[in-house]
CSV table of C-alpha atoms in Angstrom, one decimal:
chain,number,residue,atom,x,y,z
A,19,MET,CA,0.0,0.0,0.0
A,20,HIS,CA,1.3,3.4,-0.8
A,21,ARG,CA,2.2,5.7,2.1
A,22,PRO,CA,-0.5,8.4,1.3
A,23,ALA,CA,-3.2,5.7,1.1
A,24,ALA,CA,-2.0,4.1,4.3
A,25,ARG,CA,-2.0,7.5,6.0
A,26,ARG,CA,-5.5,8.3,4.8
A,27,LEU,CA,-6.7,4.9,6.1
A,28,LEU,CA,-5.1,5.5,9.5
A,29,GLN,CA,-6.7,9.0,9.7
A,30,THR,CA,-10.1,7.6,8.7
A,31,ARG,CA,-9.8,4.9,11.5
A,32,LYS,CA,-8.8,7.5,14.1
A,33,ALA,CA,-11.7,9.8,13.0
A,34,LEU,CA,-14.1,6.8,13.3
A,35,ARG,CA,-12.9,6.0,16.8
A,36,ARG,CA,-13.3,9.6,17.9
A,37,THR,CA,-16.8,9.7,16.4
A,38,ALA,CA,-17.8,6.5,18.0
A,39,GLY,CA,-16.6,7.7,21.4
A,40,LYS,CA,-18.5,11.0,21.0
A,41,VAL,CA,-21.7,9.1,20.0
A,42,ALA,CA,-21.4,6.8,23.0
A,43,LEU,CA,-20.8,9.7,25.4
A,44,LYS,CA,-23.7,11.7,23.9
A,45,ASP,CA,-25.9,8.6,24.2
A,46,ALA,CA,-25.0,8.1,27.9
A,47,LEU,CA,-25.5,11.8,28.7
A,48,TRP,CA,-28.9,11.8,26.9
A,49,GLN,CA,-30.1,8.7,28.7
A,50,GLU,CA,-29.0,10.1,32.1
A,51,ARG,CA,-30.7,13.4,31.5
A,52,SER,CA,-33.9,11.7,30.3
A,53,GLN,CA,-34.0,9.6,33.3
A,54,GLN,CA,-33.5,12.7,35.5
A,55,GLN,CA,-36.4,14.4,33.8
A,56,VAL,CA,-38.6,11.3,34.3
A,57,ALA,CA,-37.7,11.2,37.9
A,58,GLU,CA,-38.4,14.9,38.4
A,59,SER,CA,-41.8,14.6,36.7
A,60,SER,CA,-42.7,11.6,38.9
A,61,LYS,CA,-41.8,13.5,42.1
A,62,GLU,CA,-43.8,16.5,41.0
A,63,GLY,CA,-46.8,14.3,40.3
A,64,ARG,CA,-47.1,15.5,36.7
A,65,CYS,CA,-47.6,12.0,35.3
A,66,SER,CA,-48.9,8.6,36.3
A,67,LYS,CA,-46.5,6.0,37.6
A,68,ILE,CA,-46.9,3.8,34.5
A,69,ALA,CA,-46.2,6.8,32.3
A,70,VAL,CA,-42.9,7.3,34.2
A,71,HIS,CA,-41.9,3.7,33.6
A,72,ASN,CA,-43.0,3.8,30.0
A,73,ALA,CA,-40.7,6.8,29.5
A,74,ARG,CA,-37.8,4.9,31.1
A,75,ILE,CA,-38.4,2.0,28.8
A,76,ARG,CA,-38.7,4.3,25.8
A,77,VAL,CA,-35.4,6.1,26.7
A,78,THR,CA,-33.6,2.8,27.1
A,79,ALA,CA,-35.0,1.4,23.8
A,80,ALA,CA,-34.1,4.6,22.0
A,81,SER,CA,-30.5,4.2,23.0
A,82,SER,CA,-30.4,0.7,21.4
A,83,GLN,CA,-30.4,-1.1,24.7
A,84,TRP,CA,-33.2,-3.5,23.9
A,85,VAL,CA,-32.1,-6.1,26.6
A,86,GLN,CA,-32.3,-3.4,29.3
A,87,ALA,CA,-35.6,-2.2,28.0
A,88,LEU,CA,-37.1,-5.7,28.3
A,89,SER,CA,-35.5,-6.0,31.8
A,90,LEU,CA,-37.4,-2.9,32.8
A,91,LEU,CA,-40.6,-4.4,31.5
A,92,GLU,CA,-39.9,-7.6,33.4
A,93,GLU,CA,-39.3,-5.5,36.6
A,94,LEU,CA,-42.8,-4.0,36.1
A,95,LEU,CA,-44.4,-7.4,35.7
A,96,LEU,CA,-42.8,-8.6,39.0
A,97,LYS,CA,-43.1,-5.4,41.1
A,98,GLY,CA,-45.6,-3.2,39.5
A,99,PRO,CA,-47.2,-0.9,38.6
A,100,GLN,CA,-49.2,-3.0,36.1
A,101,PRO,CA,-47.9,-2.4,32.5
A,102,ASN,CA,-50.4,-1.3,29.9
A,103,VAL,CA,-50.6,-1.9,26.2
A,104,ILE,CA,-48.4,1.2,25.6
A,105,THR,CA,-45.7,-0.4,27.8
A,106,PHE,CA,-45.8,-3.5,25.6
A,107,ASN,CA,-45.8,-1.5,22.4
A,108,ILE,CA,-42.7,0.4,23.5
A,109,SER,CA,-41.0,-2.9,24.4
A,110,ILE,CA,-42.0,-4.4,21.0
A,111,ASP,CA,-40.5,-1.3,19.4
A,112,ALA,CA,-37.3,-2.0,21.3
A,113,CYS,CA,-37.3,-5.4,19.7
A,114,LYS,CA,-37.9,-3.8,16.3
A,115,ARG,CA,-34.8,-1.7,16.6
A,116,ALA,CA,-32.7,-4.9,17.2
A,117,ARG,CA,-34.7,-7.1,14.8
A,118,ARG,CA,-35.6,-9.5,17.5
A,119,TRP,CA,-38.7,-11.3,16.1
A,120,ALA,CA,-38.9,-14.1,18.7
A,121,GLN,CA,-38.8,-11.6,21.6
A,122,ALA,CA,-41.5,-9.5,19.9
A,123,LEU,CA,-43.7,-12.5,19.6
A,124,GLN,CA,-43.2,-13.4,23.2
A,125,LEU,CA,-44.2,-9.8,24.1
A,126,LEU,CA,-47.4,-10.2,22.1
A,127,SER,CA,-48.2,-13.3,24.0
A,128,SER,CA,-47.5,-11.5,27.3
A,129,VAL,CA,-49.9,-8.7,26.2
A,130,LYS,CA,-52.7,-11.3,25.9
A,131,CYS,CA,-51.7,-13.0,29.2
A,132,GLN,CA,-52.1,-9.7,31.0
A,133,TRP,CA,-55.6,-9.5,29.6
A,134,LEU,CA,-54.7,-6.5,27.6
A,135,LEU,CA,-56.0,-5.9,24.0
A,136,PRO,CA,-53.3,-5.4,21.4
A,137,ASP,CA,-54.0,-2.4,19.3
A,138,ALA,CA,-53.0,-1.3,15.8
A,139,ALA,CA,-49.6,0.1,17.1
A,140,THR,CA,-48.9,-3.4,18.6
A,141,TYR,CA,-49.3,-5.1,15.3
A,142,ALA,CA,-47.6,-2.4,13.3
A,143,SER,CA,-44.5,-2.6,15.5
A,144,LEU,CA,-44.6,-6.4,15.3
A,145,LEU,CA,-44.7,-6.3,11.5
A,146,ALA,CA,-41.9,-3.8,11.5
A,147,VAL,CA,-39.7,-6.1,13.6
A,148,SER,CA,-39.4,-8.4,10.7
A,149,GLY,CA,-38.8,-5.6,8.3
A,150,GLY,CA,-42.1,-6.6,6.6
A,151,ARG,CA,-40.8,-10.1,5.7
A,152,ARG,CA,-43.2,-11.9,8.0
A,153,TRP,CA,-46.4,-10.1,7.0
A,154,ALA,CA,-48.3,-13.3,6.6
A,155,THR,CA,-47.6,-14.4,10.2
A,156,ALA,CA,-48.5,-10.9,11.4
A,157,LEU,CA,-51.9,-11.2,9.6
A,158,GLU,CA,-52.5,-14.6,11.2
A,159,LEU,CA,-51.8,-13.1,14.6
A,160,LEU,CA,-54.1,-10.2,13.9
A,161,ALA,CA,-56.9,-12.7,13.0
A,162,GLU,CA,-56.6,-14.5,16.3
């Protein structure tokens, strides 16, 4: 490899590392600030308890941490407050970002086990998890 090409490659790699570090830092700061805002809203009584938890799950999912988002849902199922269909929709959306079809299907099953009715957003998110490739399965689930 020629020296100028090697130098450009090295500069590109360094720039990518700096950018990745900045993105990770910005993501961590954004998540921390969002959680602080949710906590403040909860203390001031500006929103319901489940809305606070939904916001926590949404923030976690938005930062591409689908495993942590589902852990927060699991915590709700164990300790309360009772999740609503919005909570499950947000959690399915977290699976959508990570393309986790099996987990999204499990969440749909959990919605029904909680005696909640899936809505259009539930099925739209479920279909989006597969990138539209499993539309036949999604239609079958909708028919149930």
